[in-house]
mmCIF file of C-alpha atoms in Angstrom:
data_model
loop_
_atom_site.group_PDB
_atom_site.id
_atom_site.type_symbol
_atom_site.label_atom_id
_atom_site.label_comp_id
_atom_site.label_asym_id
_atom_site.label_seq_id
_atom_site.Cartn_x
_atom_site.Cartn_y
_atom_site.Cartn_z
ATOM 1 C CA UNK O 1 85.413 0.196 15.539
ATOM 2 C CA UNK O 2 86.963 1.292 12.080
ATOM 3 C CA UNK O 3 89.809 1.261 11.782
ATOM 4 C CA UNK O 4 89.660 4.610 10.180
ATOM 5 C CA UNK O 5 94.031 4.643 9.584
ATOM 6 C CA UNK O 6 92.855 1.162 6.754
ATOM 7 C CA UNK O 7 90.166 3.357 5.963
ATOM 8 C CA UNK O 8 91.896 6.495 5.021
ATOM 9 C CA UNK O 9 94.542 4.348 2.497
ATOM 10 C CA UNK O 10 92.142 3.427 0.055
ATOM 11 C CA UNK O 11 91.124 6.761 -0.735
ATOM 12 C CA UNK O 12 94.174 9.039 -2.955
ATOM 13 C CA UNK O 13 92.702 12.251 -2.591
ATOM 14 C CA UNK O 14 92.916 12.110 0.690
ATOM 15 C CA UNK O 15 97.493 11.927 0.940
ATOM 16 C CA UNK O 16 97.124 14.907 -1.277
ATOM 17 C CA UNK O 17 98.405 18.732 -0.362
ATOM 18 C CA UNK O 18 96.653 22.233 -0.437
ATOM 19 C CA UNK O 19 98.063 25.177 -0.284
ATOM 20 C CA UNK O 20 101.242 23.182 0.677
ATOM 21 C CA UNK O 21 99.587 21.646 3.927
ATOM 22 C CA UNK O 22 98.097 18.458 4.362
ATOM 23 C CA UNK O 23 94.440 18.119 2.338
ATOM 24 C CA UNK O 24 91.512 17.728 5.429
ATOM 25 C CA UNK O 25 88.996 18.024 3.614
ATOM 26 C CA UNK O 26 85.027 18.899 5.633
ATOM 27 C CA UNK O 27 82.930 19.335 2.632
ATOM 28 C CA UNK O 28 81.512 16.149 2.642
ATOM 29 C CA UNK O 29 77.570 17.491 2.624
ATOM 30 C CA UNK O 30 78.330 19.294 -0.819
ATOM 31 C CA UNK O 31 80.579 15.227 -1.675
ATOM 32 C CA UNK O 32 82.149 12.941 -0.481
ATOM 33 C CA UNK O 33 85.406 11.578 -1.574
ATOM 34 C CA UNK O 34 85.787 8.349 -3.925
ATOM 35 C CA UNK O 35 87.720 4.980 -2.558
ATOM 36 C CA UNK O 36 89.994 3.657 -4.861
ATOM 37 C CA UNK O 37 87.848 0.340 -4.827
ATOM 38 C CA UNK O 38 84.777 2.581 -6.534
ATOM 39 C CA UNK O 39 87.412 4.331 -9.778
ATOM 40 C CA UNK O 40 89.183 1.030 -9.795
ATOM 41 C CA UNK O 41 85.394 -0.512 -11.049
ATOM 42 C CA UNK O 42 84.835 3.445 -13.072
ATOM 43 C CA UNK O 43 87.741 2.423 -14.770
ATOM 44 C CA UNK O 44 87.173 -1.484 -15.190
ATOM 45 C CA UNK O 45 83.482 0.238 -17.524
ATOM 46 C CA UNK O 46 85.521 2.373 -19.905
ATOM 47 C CA UNK O 47 88.658 -0.415 -20.086
ATOM 48 C CA UNK O 48 86.548 -3.743 -20.522
ATOM 49 C CA UNK O 49 83.122 -3.307 -21.416
ATOM 50 C CA UNK O 50 81.573 0.430 -22.708
ATOM 51 C CA UNK O 51 78.671 -0.114 -24.944
ATOM 52 C CA UNK O 52 74.853 0.699 -24.580
ATOM 53 C CA UNK O 53 72.861 -1.484 -22.154
ATOM 54 C CA UNK O 54 69.796 -2.766 -22.982
ATOM 55 C CA UNK O 55 68.798 -4.753 -26.334
ATOM 56 C CA UNK O 56 72.050 -4.975 -27.709
ATOM 57 C CA UNK O 57 73.047 -8.353 -28.649
ATOM 58 C CA UNK O 58 76.268 -8.220 -28.494
ATOM 59 C CA UNK O 59 78.705 -9.413 -25.413
ATOM 60 C CA UNK O 60 79.778 -6.085 -23.895
ATOM 61 C CA UNK O 61 75.718 -4.924 -24.097
ATOM 62 C CA UNK O 62 75.310 -7.847 -22.439
ATOM 63 C CA UNK O 63 77.683 -7.091 -20.035
ATOM 64 C CA UNK O 64 77.020 -3.813 -19.729
ATOM 65 C CA UNK O 65 73.349 -4.384 -19.235
ATOM 66 C CA UNK O 66 73.754 -7.016 -16.308
ATOM 67 C CA UNK O 67 76.625 -5.294 -14.681
ATOM 68 C CA UNK O 68 73.794 -1.484 -14.265
ATOM 69 C CA UNK O 69 70.657 -4.709 -13.197
ATOM 70 C CA UNK O 70 73.063 -6.138 -10.329
ATOM 71 C CA UNK O 71 73.642 -2.111 -9.572
ATOM 72 C CA UNK O 72 69.415 -1.889 -8.935
ATOM 73 C CA UNK O 73 69.003 -5.237 -7.062
ATOM 74 C CA UNK O 74 72.417 -3.674 -4.303
ATOM 75 C CA UNK O 75 70.504 -0.393 -4.137
ATOM 76 C CA UNK O 76 66.738 -2.570 -3.799
ATOM 77 C CA UNK O 77 68.221 -4.446 -1.037
ATOM 78 C CA UNK O 78 69.943 -1.417 0.427
ATOM 79 C CA UNK O 79 67.073 0.444 1.012
ATOM 80 C CA UNK O 80 64.655 -2.924 1.331
ATOM 81 C CA UNK O 81 62.960 -1.749 -1.144
ATOM 82 C CA UNK O 82 59.851 -4.366 -2.161
ATOM 83 C CA UNK O 83 60.377 -4.981 -6.158
ATOM 84 C CA UNK O 84 63.862 -3.820 -8.240
ATOM 85 C CA UNK O 85 61.984 -1.628 -10.509
ATOM 86 C CA UNK O 86 60.607 0.745 -7.253
ATOM 87 C CA UNK O 87 64.542 1.555 -8.020
ATOM 88 C CA UNK O 88 64.313 4.476 -10.431
ATOM 89 C CA UNK O 89 68.051 5.163 -12.019
ATOM 90 C CA UNK O 90 68.118 9.412 -11.752
ATOM 91 C CA UNK O 91 71.222 12.342 -12.392
ATOM 92 C CA UNK O 92 71.094 12.557 -8.686
ATOM 93 C CA UNK O 93 68.211 14.013 -5.960
ATOM 94 C CA UNK O 94 67.106 16.995 -8.128
ATOM 95 C CA UNK O 95 66.229 14.891 -10.874
ATOM 96 C CA UNK O 96 64.555 12.793 -8.587
ATOM 97 C CA UNK O 97 62.283 15.334 -7.026
ATOM 98 C CA UNK O 98 61.661 16.840 -10.621
ATOM 99 C CA UNK O 99 60.342 13.835 -11.560
ATOM 100 C CA UNK O 100 57.858 13.514 -8.510
ATOM 101 C CA UNK O 101 57.391 17.271 -9.253
ATOM 102 C CA UNK O 102 56.361 17.057 -12.758
ATOM 103 C CA UNK O 103 53.938 14.014 -12.251
ATOM 104 C CA UNK O 104 51.932 15.258 -9.788
ATOM 105 C CA UNK O 105 50.933 17.979 -11.641
ATOM 106 C CA UNK O 106 48.145 16.189 -13.156
ATOM 107 C CA UNK O 107 47.233 14.624 -10.030
ATOM 108 C CA UNK O 108 46.476 17.983 -8.225
ATOM 109 C CA UNK O 109 43.524 20.442 -8.470
ATOM 110 C CA UNK O 110 44.079 24.729 -7.287
ATOM 111 C CA UNK O 111 43.099 24.247 -3.981
ATOM 112 C CA UNK O 112 45.203 21.122 -3.106
ATOM 113 C CA UNK O 113 47.925 21.575 -0.426
ATOM 114 C CA UNK O 114 50.872 21.114 -0.844
ATOM 115 C CA UNK O 115 53.848 20.916 2.782
ATOM 116 C CA UNK O 116 57.482 21.572 2.903
ATOM 117 C CA UNK O 117 60.107 21.928 5.872
ATOM 118 C CA UNK O 118 61.912 25.290 6.839
ATOM 119 C CA UNK O 119 64.873 23.417 6.600
ATOM 120 C CA UNK O 120 64.416 21.963 2.564
ATOM 121 C CA UNK O 121 67.555 22.709 0.736
ATOM 122 C CA UNK O 122 66.771 24.961 -2.486
ATOM 123 C CA UNK O 123 66.034 21.238 -4.912
ATOM 124 C CA UNK O 124 63.370 20.161 -1.952
ATOM 125 C CA UNK O 125 61.084 24.125 -2.454
ATOM 126 C CA UNK O 126 61.816 25.121 -5.848
ATOM 127 C CA UNK O 127 59.940 22.217 -7.766
ATOM 128 C CA UNK O 128 57.180 22.414 -5.644
ATOM 129 C CA UNK O 129 56.933 26.074 -6.067
ATOM 130 C CA UNK O 130 56.788 25.610 -9.904
ATOM 131 C CA UNK O 131 54.260 22.790 -9.591
ATOM 132 C CA UNK O 132 51.740 25.539 -7.234
ATOM 133 C CA UNK O 133 52.154 27.601 -9.753
ATOM 134 C CA UNK O 134 51.160 25.357 -12.417
ATOM 135 C CA UNK O 135 48.653 23.396 -10.838
ATOM 136 C CA UNK O 136 47.180 26.757 -8.699
ATOM 137 C CA UNK O 137 48.070 24.378 -4.930
ATOM 138 C CA UNK O 138 49.031 25.952 -2.000
ATOM 139 C CA UNK O 139 52.470 25.760 -0.434
ATOM 140 C CA UNK O 140 52.764 25.795 3.382
ATOM 141 C CA UNK O 141 55.787 25.279 5.503
ATOM 142 C CA UNK O 142 56.836 23.872 8.629
ATOM 143 C CA UNK O 143 58.320 26.026 11.063
ATOM 144 C CA UNK O 144 61.293 24.876 12.205
ATOM 145 C CA UNK O 145 62.635 26.766 16.585
ATOM 146 C CA UNK O 146 65.669 27.830 16.908
ATOM 147 C CA UNK O 147 67.412 24.699 17.927
ATOM 148 C CA UNK O 148 66.907 23.603 14.160
ATOM 149 C CA UNK O 149 63.902 21.178 15.156
ATOM 150 C CA UNK O 150 60.891 21.124 12.914
ATOM 151 C CA UNK O 151 57.553 22.425 15.469
ATOM 152 C CA UNK O 152 56.147 19.375 14.921
ATOM 153 C CA UNK O 153 52.533 20.817 17.152
ATOM 154 C CA UNK O 154 51.983 23.113 14.091
ATOM 155 C CA UNK O 155 53.244 20.619 11.465
ATOM 156 C CA UNK O 156 49.924 18.342 12.737
ATOM 157 C CA UNK O 157 47.664 21.816 12.337
ATOM 158 C CA UNK O 158 48.504 22.228 8.428
ATOM 159 C CA UNK O 159 47.787 19.015 7.887
ATOM 160 C CA UNK O 160 43.926 18.400 6.441
ATOM 161 C CA UNK O 161 41.984 16.941 4.412
ATOM 162 C CA UNK O 162 43.273 19.006 2.118
ATOM 163 C CA UNK O 163 46.546 17.852 1.653
ATOM 164 C CA UNK O 164 47.948 15.931 -0.505
ATOM 165 C CA UNK O 165 51.606 15.989 -0.688
ATOM 166 C CA UNK O 166 54.315 16.477 1.714
ATOM 167 C CA UNK O 167 57.795 16.862 1.294
ATOM 168 C CA UNK O 168 61.297 17.168 3.947
ATOM 169 C CA UNK O 169 63.747 15.845 4.253
ATOM 170 C CA UNK O 170 65.816 13.348 6.660
ATOM 171 C CA UNK O 171 68.673 15.666 7.210
ATOM 172 C CA UNK O 172 69.425 18.939 6.976
ATOM 173 C CA UNK O 173 72.365 19.647 4.834
ATOM 174 C CA UNK O 174 72.728 22.899 6.492
ATOM 175 C CA UNK O 175 71.913 21.941 10.100
ATOM 176 C CA UNK O 176 72.877 18.454 10.339
ATOM 177 C CA UNK O 177 69.135 18.112 11.916
ATOM 178 C CA UNK O 178 67.452 14.005 11.720
ATOM 179 C CA UNK O 179 64.386 14.982 11.345
ATOM 180 C CA UNK O 180 61.836 12.467 12.955
ATOM 181 C CA UNK O 181 60.626 11.437 9.470
ATOM 182 C CA UNK O 182 58.529 8.525 10.849
ATOM 183 C CA UNK O 183 56.325 10.671 12.408
ATOM 184 C CA UNK O 184 55.835 12.857 9.805
ATOM 185 C CA UNK O 185 55.027 9.715 7.299
ATOM 186 C CA UNK O 186 52.678 8.455 9.301
ATOM 187 C CA UNK O 187 50.523 11.875 10.001
ATOM 188 C CA UNK O 188 50.300 12.844 6.747
ATOM 189 C CA UNK O 189 49.176 8.798 5.407
ATOM 190 C CA UNK O 190 46.714 9.387 7.936
ATOM 191 C CA UNK O 191 45.202 12.355 6.329
ATOM 192 C CA UNK O 192 45.931 10.946 3.137
ATOM 193 C CA UNK O 193 48.351 12.515 2.382
ATOM 194 C CA UNK O 194 51.896 11.419 -0.237
ATOM 195 C CA UNK O 195 54.897 12.195 1.228
ATOM 196 C CA UNK O 196 58.903 12.861 0.145
ATOM 197 C CA UNK O 197 62.096 12.330 1.372
ATOM 198 C CA UNK O 198 64.485 13.919 0.459
ATOM 199 C CA UNK O 199 67.174 11.188 1.846
ATOM 200 C CA UNK O 200 70.798 12.480 0.331
ATOM 201 C CA UNK O 201 72.222 13.484 3.808
ATOM 202 C CA UNK O 202 70.826 10.752 5.713
ATOM 203 C CA UNK O 203 72.000 8.143 2.903
ATOM 204 C CA UNK O 204 75.528 8.442 3.710
ATOM 205 C CA UNK O 205 75.085 8.195 7.620
ATOM 206 C CA UNK O 206 71.865 6.113 8.318
ATOM 207 C CA UNK O 207 70.422 2.920 6.169
ATOM 208 C CA UNK O 208 67.154 3.819 5.234
ATOM 209 C CA UNK O 209 64.854 1.132 5.094
ATOM 210 C CA UNK O 210 61.693 1.588 2.717
ATOM 211 C CA UNK O 211 59.176 -0.709 3.297
ATOM 212 C CA UNK O 212 59.708 -0.448 7.476
ATOM 213 C CA UNK O 213 59.323 3.598 6.615
ATOM 214 C CA UNK O 214 56.242 3.199 4.214
ATOM 215 C CA UNK O 215 57.880 6.051 2.508
ATOM 216 C CA UNK O 216 56.148 7.119 -0.923
ATOM 217 C CA UNK O 217 59.196 8.668 -2.390
ATOM 218 C CA UNK O 218 63.160 8.333 -0.998
ATOM 219 C CA UNK O 219 65.622 9.910 -3.142
ATOM 220 C CA UNK O 220 69.060 9.407 -3.265
ATOM 221 C CA UNK O 221 72.549 11.213 -4.709
ATOM 222 C CA UNK O 222 75.534 8.186 -4.912
ATOM 223 C CA UNK O 223 78.107 11.438 -4.722
ATOM 224 C CA UNK O 224 77.359 11.824 -0.937
ATOM 225 C CA UNK O 225 77.719 8.442 -0.165
ATOM 226 C CA UNK O 226 81.360 7.293 -1.952
ATOM 227 C CA UNK O 227 79.879 6.923 -5.585
ATOM 228 C CA UNK O 228 80.285 9.506 -8.583
ATOM 229 C CA UNK O 229 78.546 12.761 -8.945
ATOM 230 C CA UNK O 230 75.724 12.643 -12.082
ATOM 231 C CA UNK O 231 73.727 9.650 -10.435
ATOM 232 C CA UNK O 232 71.083 8.709 -7.720
ATOM 233 C CA UNK O 233 68.140 7.195 -7.648
ATOM 234 C CA UNK O 234 63.442 7.507 -6.745
ATOM 235 C CA UNK O 235 62.854 5.118 -4.808
ATOM 236 C CA UNK O 236 58.964 5.035 -5.292
ATOM 237 C CA UNK O 237 56.168 3.118 -4.023
ATOM 238 C CA UNK O 238 55.036 0.874 -7.023
ATOM 239 C CA UNK O 239 50.753 2.523 -7.274
ATOM 240 C CA UNK O 240 52.521 5.723 -6.914
ATOM 241 C CA UNK O 241 55.262 5.220 -9.607
ATOM 242 C CA UNK O 242 52.646 3.660 -11.499
ATOM 243 C CA UNK O 243 49.733 6.525 -11.194
ATOM 244 C CA UNK O 244 53.011 9.289 -13.053
ATOM 245 C CA UNK O 245 53.138 9.804 -16.431
ATOM 246 C CA UNK O 246 56.764 9.985 -17.879
ATOM 247 C CA UNK O 247 58.952 12.570 -16.931
ATOM 248 C CA UNK O 248 61.031 13.206 -20.521
ATOM 249 C CA UNK O 249 60.010 11.290 -23.746
ATOM 250 C CA UNK O 250 62.554 9.644 -25.628
ATOM 251 C CA UNK O 251 64.275 6.104 -26.324
ATOM 252 C CA UNK O 252 64.456 3.085 -23.652
ATOM 253 C CA UNK O 253 60.724 4.800 -22.127
ATOM 254 C CA UNK O 254 58.627 3.296 -24.574
ATOM 255 C CA UNK O 255 57.062 0.392 -25.357
ATOM 256 C CA UNK O 256 55.746 1.024 -28.788
ATOM 257 C CA UNK O 257 55.688 4.300 -31.096
ATOM 258 C CA UNK O 258 54.280 5.382 -33.815
ATOM 259 C CA UNK O 259 52.988 8.800 -35.853
ATOM 260 C CA UNK O 260 49.391 8.165 -34.188
ATOM 261 C CA UNK O 261 50.126 6.757 -30.866
ATOM 262 C CA UNK O 262 52.884 5.938 -28.518
ATOM 263 C CA UNK O 263 52.633 3.388 -25.450
ATOM 264 C CA UNK O 264 55.113 3.608 -22.834
ATOM 265 C CA UNK O 265 57.001 1.003 -21.148
ATOM 266 C CA UNK O 266 56.570 -0.835 -17.941
ATOM 267 C CA UNK O 267 58.673 0.315 -14.511
ATOM 268 C CA UNK O 268 61.325 0.743 -14.101
ATOM 269 C CA UNK O 269 61.946 2.181 -17.701
ATOM 270 C CA UNK O 270 58.930 4.290 -17.601
ATOM 271 C CA UNK O 271 60.942 7.108 -16.031
ATOM 272 C CA UNK O 272 64.452 6.283 -17.507
ATOM 273 C CA UNK O 273 64.716 7.531 -20.850
ATOM 274 C CA UNK O 274 67.869 8.116 -23.414
ATOM 275 C CA UNK O 275 70.747 6.377 -22.527
ATOM 276 C CA UNK O 276 71.167 6.569 -19.430
ATOM 277 C CA UNK O 277 74.976 7.370 -17.045
ATOM 278 C CA UNK O 278 75.523 2.792 -17.164
ATOM 279 C CA UNK O 279 78.875 3.518 -15.451
ATOM 280 C CA UNK O 280 77.888 5.600 -13.058
ATOM 281 C CA UNK O 281 74.895 3.271 -11.864
ATOM 282 C CA UNK O 282 77.483 0.277 -11.817
ATOM 283 C CA UNK O 283 79.569 2.217 -10.116
ATOM 284 C CA UNK O 284 76.980 3.014 -7.000
ATOM 285 C CA UNK O 285 76.752 -0.429 -6.464
ATOM 286 C CA UNK O 286 80.021 -0.522 -5.769
ATOM 287 C CA UNK O 287 80.308 2.278 -3.406
ATOM 288 C CA UNK O 288 77.233 0.921 -1.398
ATOM 289 C CA UNK O 289 79.270 -2.426 -1.414
ATOM 290 C CA UNK O 290 82.091 -0.019 0.084
ATOM 291 C CA UNK O 291 79.786 1.092 2.536
ATOM 292 C CA UNK O 292 77.995 -1.396 3.934
ATOM 293 C CA UNK O 293 81.388 -4.003 4.155
ATOM 294 C CA UNK O 294 82.396 -0.775 6.895
ATOM 295 C CA UNK O 295 78.397 -1.227 8.263
ATOM 296 C CA UNK O 296 76.164 1.509 8.288
ATOM 297 C CA UNK O 297 76.505 1.048 12.958
ATOM 298 C CA UNK O 298 80.280 1.716 12.961
ATOM 299 C CA UNK O 299 80.079 4.782 10.402
ATOM 300 C CA UNK O 300 77.213 6.374 12.231
ATOM 301 C CA UNK O 301 78.450 5.580 15.926
ATOM 302 C CA UNK O 302 82.273 6.576 14.792
ATOM 303 C CA UNK O 303 80.831 9.579 12.978
ATOM 304 C CA UNK O 304 78.938 10.350 16.404
ATOM 305 C CA UNK O 305 82.455 11.054 17.997
ATOM 306 C CA UNK O 306 83.822 13.085 15.786
ATOM 307 C CA UNK O 307 81.020 15.826 16.131
ATOM 308 C CA UNK O 308 80.755 15.943 19.175
ATOM 309 C CA UNK O 309 84.513 16.515 19.798
ATOM 310 C CA UNK O 310 84.137 18.966 17.111
ATOM 311 C CA UNK O 311 81.793 20.721 18.841
ATOM 312 C CA UNK O 312 83.289 20.635 22.001
ATOM 313 C CA UNK O 313 86.040 21.833 20.351
ATOM 314 C CA UNK O 314 84.908 24.222 18.788
ATOM 315 C CA UNK O 315 82.769 25.988 21.417
ATOM 316 C CA UNK O 316 85.772 26.979 23.325
ATOM 317 C CA UNK O 317 86.247 29.312 20.563
ATOM 318 C CA UNK O 318 85.508 33.146 22.020
ATOM 319 C CA UNK O 319 82.605 34.282 20.184
ATOM 320 C CA UNK O 320 81.750 31.252 17.767
ATOM 321 C CA UNK O 321 78.194 30.456 17.340
ATOM 322 C CA UNK O 322 76.689 26.981 16.132
ATOM 323 C CA UNK O 323 73.793 27.335 14.486
ATOM 324 C CA UNK O 324 71.744 24.080 13.770
ATOM 325 C CA UNK O 325 71.493 22.356 17.479
ATOM 326 C CA UNK O 326 68.862 19.904 18.150
ATOM 327 C CA UNK O 327 69.159 17.387 20.027
ATOM 328 C CA UNK O 328 69.176 14.483 17.446
ATOM 329 C CA UNK O 329 71.708 15.646 15.009
ATOM 330 C CA UNK O 330 74.684 13.806 12.443
ATOM 331 C CA UNK O 331 77.962 15.097 11.248
ATOM 332 C CA UNK O 332 77.792 18.848 10.218
ATOM 333 C CA UNK O 333 78.564 21.741 12.392
ATOM 334 C CA UNK O 334 76.962 25.170 10.790
ATOM 335 C CA UNK O 335 78.960 28.083 12.866
ATOM 336 C CA UNK O 336 79.658 31.881 12.647
ATOM 337 C CA UNK O 337 81.910 34.264 14.516
ATOM 338 C CA UNK O 338 80.532 37.433 15.991
ATOM 339 C CA UNK O 339 81.648 40.256 13.529
ATOM 340 C CA UNK O 340 83.087 37.880 10.691
ATOM 341 C CA UNK O 341 82.024 37.642 7.301
ATOM 342 C CA UNK O 342 81.706 33.184 6.562
ATOM 343 C CA UNK O 343 83.441 33.874 3.350
ATOM 344 C CA UNK O 344 86.484 35.577 4.671
ATOM 345 C CA UNK O 345 87.059 32.428 7.300
ATOM 346 C CA UNK O 346 86.617 29.973 4.662
ATOM 347 C CA UNK O 347 89.388 31.582 2.746
ATOM 348 C CA UNK O 348 91.867 31.960 5.118
ATOM 349 C CA UNK O 349 90.979 27.811 6.259
ATOM 350 C CA UNK O 350 91.968 27.234 2.819
ATOM 351 C CA UNK O 351 95.111 28.579 2.048
ATOM 352 C CA UNK O 352 95.861 26.213 5.811
ATOM 353 C CA UNK O 353 94.281 23.161 3.685
ATOM 354 C CA UNK O 354 91.012 22.752 4.818
ATOM 355 C CA UNK O 355 88.441 22.615 2.847
ATOM 356 C CA UNK O 356 85.134 23.288 4.709
ATOM 357 C CA UNK O 357 81.737 25.428 2.831
ATOM 358 C CA UNK O 358 80.949 28.948 3.477
ATOM 359 C CA UNK O 359 77.966 30.006 1.953
ATOM 360 C CA UNK O 360 73.570 30.057 1.966
ATOM 361 C CA UNK O 361 74.454 25.892 1.245
ATOM 362 C CA UNK O 362 71.357 26.289 -1.246
ATOM 363 C CA UNK O 363 68.821 26.572 1.928
ATOM 364 C CA UNK O 364 68.644 30.678 2.123
ATOM 365 C CA UNK O 365 64.974 30.280 3.630
ATOM 366 C CA UNK O 366 67.843 29.092 6.770
ATOM 367 C CA UNK O 367 69.825 31.924 6.619
ATOM 368 C CA UNK O 368 66.803 33.992 6.550
ATOM 369 C CA UNK O 369 65.292 32.454 10.122
ATOM 370 C CA UNK O 370 68.682 33.228 11.476
ATOM 371 C CA UNK O 371 68.902 36.135 9.902
ATOM 372 C CA UNK O 372 73.330 36.118 8.716
ATOM 373 C CA UNK O 373 74.123 36.046 5.270
ATOM 374 C CA UNK O 374 75.334 31.987 5.459
ATOM 375 C CA UNK O 375 77.457 30.058 7.851
ATOM 376 C CA UNK O 376 80.788 28.521 7.850
ATOM 377 C CA UNK O 377 79.836 24.788 7.053
ATOM 378 C CA UNK O 378 82.316 21.819 8.880
ATOM 379 C CA UNK O 379 80.834 18.157 7.626
ATOM 380 C CA UNK O 380 82.506 14.965 8.421
ATOM 381 C CA UNK O 381 82.616 11.549 7.519
ATOM 382 C CA UNK O 382 83.812 8.081 8.056
ATOM 383 C CA UNK O 383 87.074 8.913 7.182
ATOM 384 C CA UNK O 384 88.197 11.619 8.795
ATOM 385 C CA UNK O 385 90.089 11.666 12.221
ATOM 386 C CA UNK O 386 90.270 13.722 15.660
ATOM 387 C CA UNK O 387 93.794 15.353 14.848
ATOM 388 C CA UNK O 388 91.816 16.505 11.415
ATOM 389 C CA UNK O 389 89.103 17.898 13.888
ATOM 390 C CA UNK O 390 92.632 19.662 16.082
ATOM 391 C CA UNK O 391 93.164 21.061 12.940
ATOM 392 C CA UNK O 392 90.386 23.177 11.596
ATOM 393 C CA UNK O 393 89.685 24.701 15.390
ATOM 394 C CA UNK O 394 93.708 25.270 15.089
ATOM 395 C CA UNK O 395 92.789 27.168 11.727
ATOM 396 C CA UNK O 396 89.601 28.801 12.778
ATOM 397 C CA UNK O 397 91.577 30.612 15.938
ATOM 398 C CA UNK O 398 94.526 31.812 13.598
ATOM 399 C CA UNK O 399 91.668 32.864 10.678
ATOM 400 C CA UNK O 400 89.728 34.636 13.456
ATOM 401 C CA UNK O 401 93.528 36.376 14.772
ATOM 402 C CA UNK O 402 93.685 37.343 11.166
ATOM 403 C CA UNK O 403 90.631 39.138 10.775
ATOM 404 C CA UNK O 404 89.920 40.967 13.619
#
């Protein structure tokens, strides 16, 4: 069982006030907060061994290189990738997806089909639209129902020998839906299609096993799981990463360079051009250490209790509607109050010290589906408390009274 009181002591930012009120941070789907243990790792890097990595013979460079590569191994172990070189350090999920989308430019032909789910973040839509424009591939959409669940029967109908790539989020950032990715992957592979899963929202809540899932590509952002911004990873099966061309050219990703020809480095460096976010990679590893010490089963159990309680209490408010009522969901509640704009509600909540996200959450197709301009989104993490849910509910009631 999680000792949330003890855990909260690790997060300095949770002690601050906003507008004279204790901060209630419920915007975890946008970014999580960072524990002191990870902050200390970041400070230690810049204070004690800040140096560029790989090929440096001096002590600082070798120390930084060792810790960076140890972090890669931690990520490999956490996600159970077969090889450490199947873990590509990136700036985050958007960068990771674009590496794959760019690479498939050489692998698709006109008339090939690529499938996207209706509940994707823009970062898992726009790169594929750009890919379709470049190649003449056809983009098809897996629809969802009003509960926020994918219509899996339609998905099966969309799959064919023309399908070359399927991309879907593991968990919806706007609705909290946990998608049946095991079934999505299995059915895609049955027609010879590759699968990319956007794991940005899932990684803070569930421990995804790359080999068990048999997924071809999986993406994660460190800042969603107690790590720094500007850091993430792309997992790719070795066979697929070897098929894709480099995304960027420059230092680090080369084997030999002449004016006549350049040959490329082996994995993972082929996709890691230039000086990376060294400190970010090391801190990502530290963030995984921190969360694994708590335990992902314990995290999931506690966050589910938070979700159930918050859902129960919010639904007592007259006129409040929750979007995303899938049977299998986690840690996100998107809602509106009849007759009120979500931005106005969010602004009042901020004045009361409650941090939520308002708008379309980079998921405009979902908002268009529900015919709404956006929602108020409260998203929970393992350091939130039941009493913070009570503060949220009271603040929403107060905002409703002020705006009506």
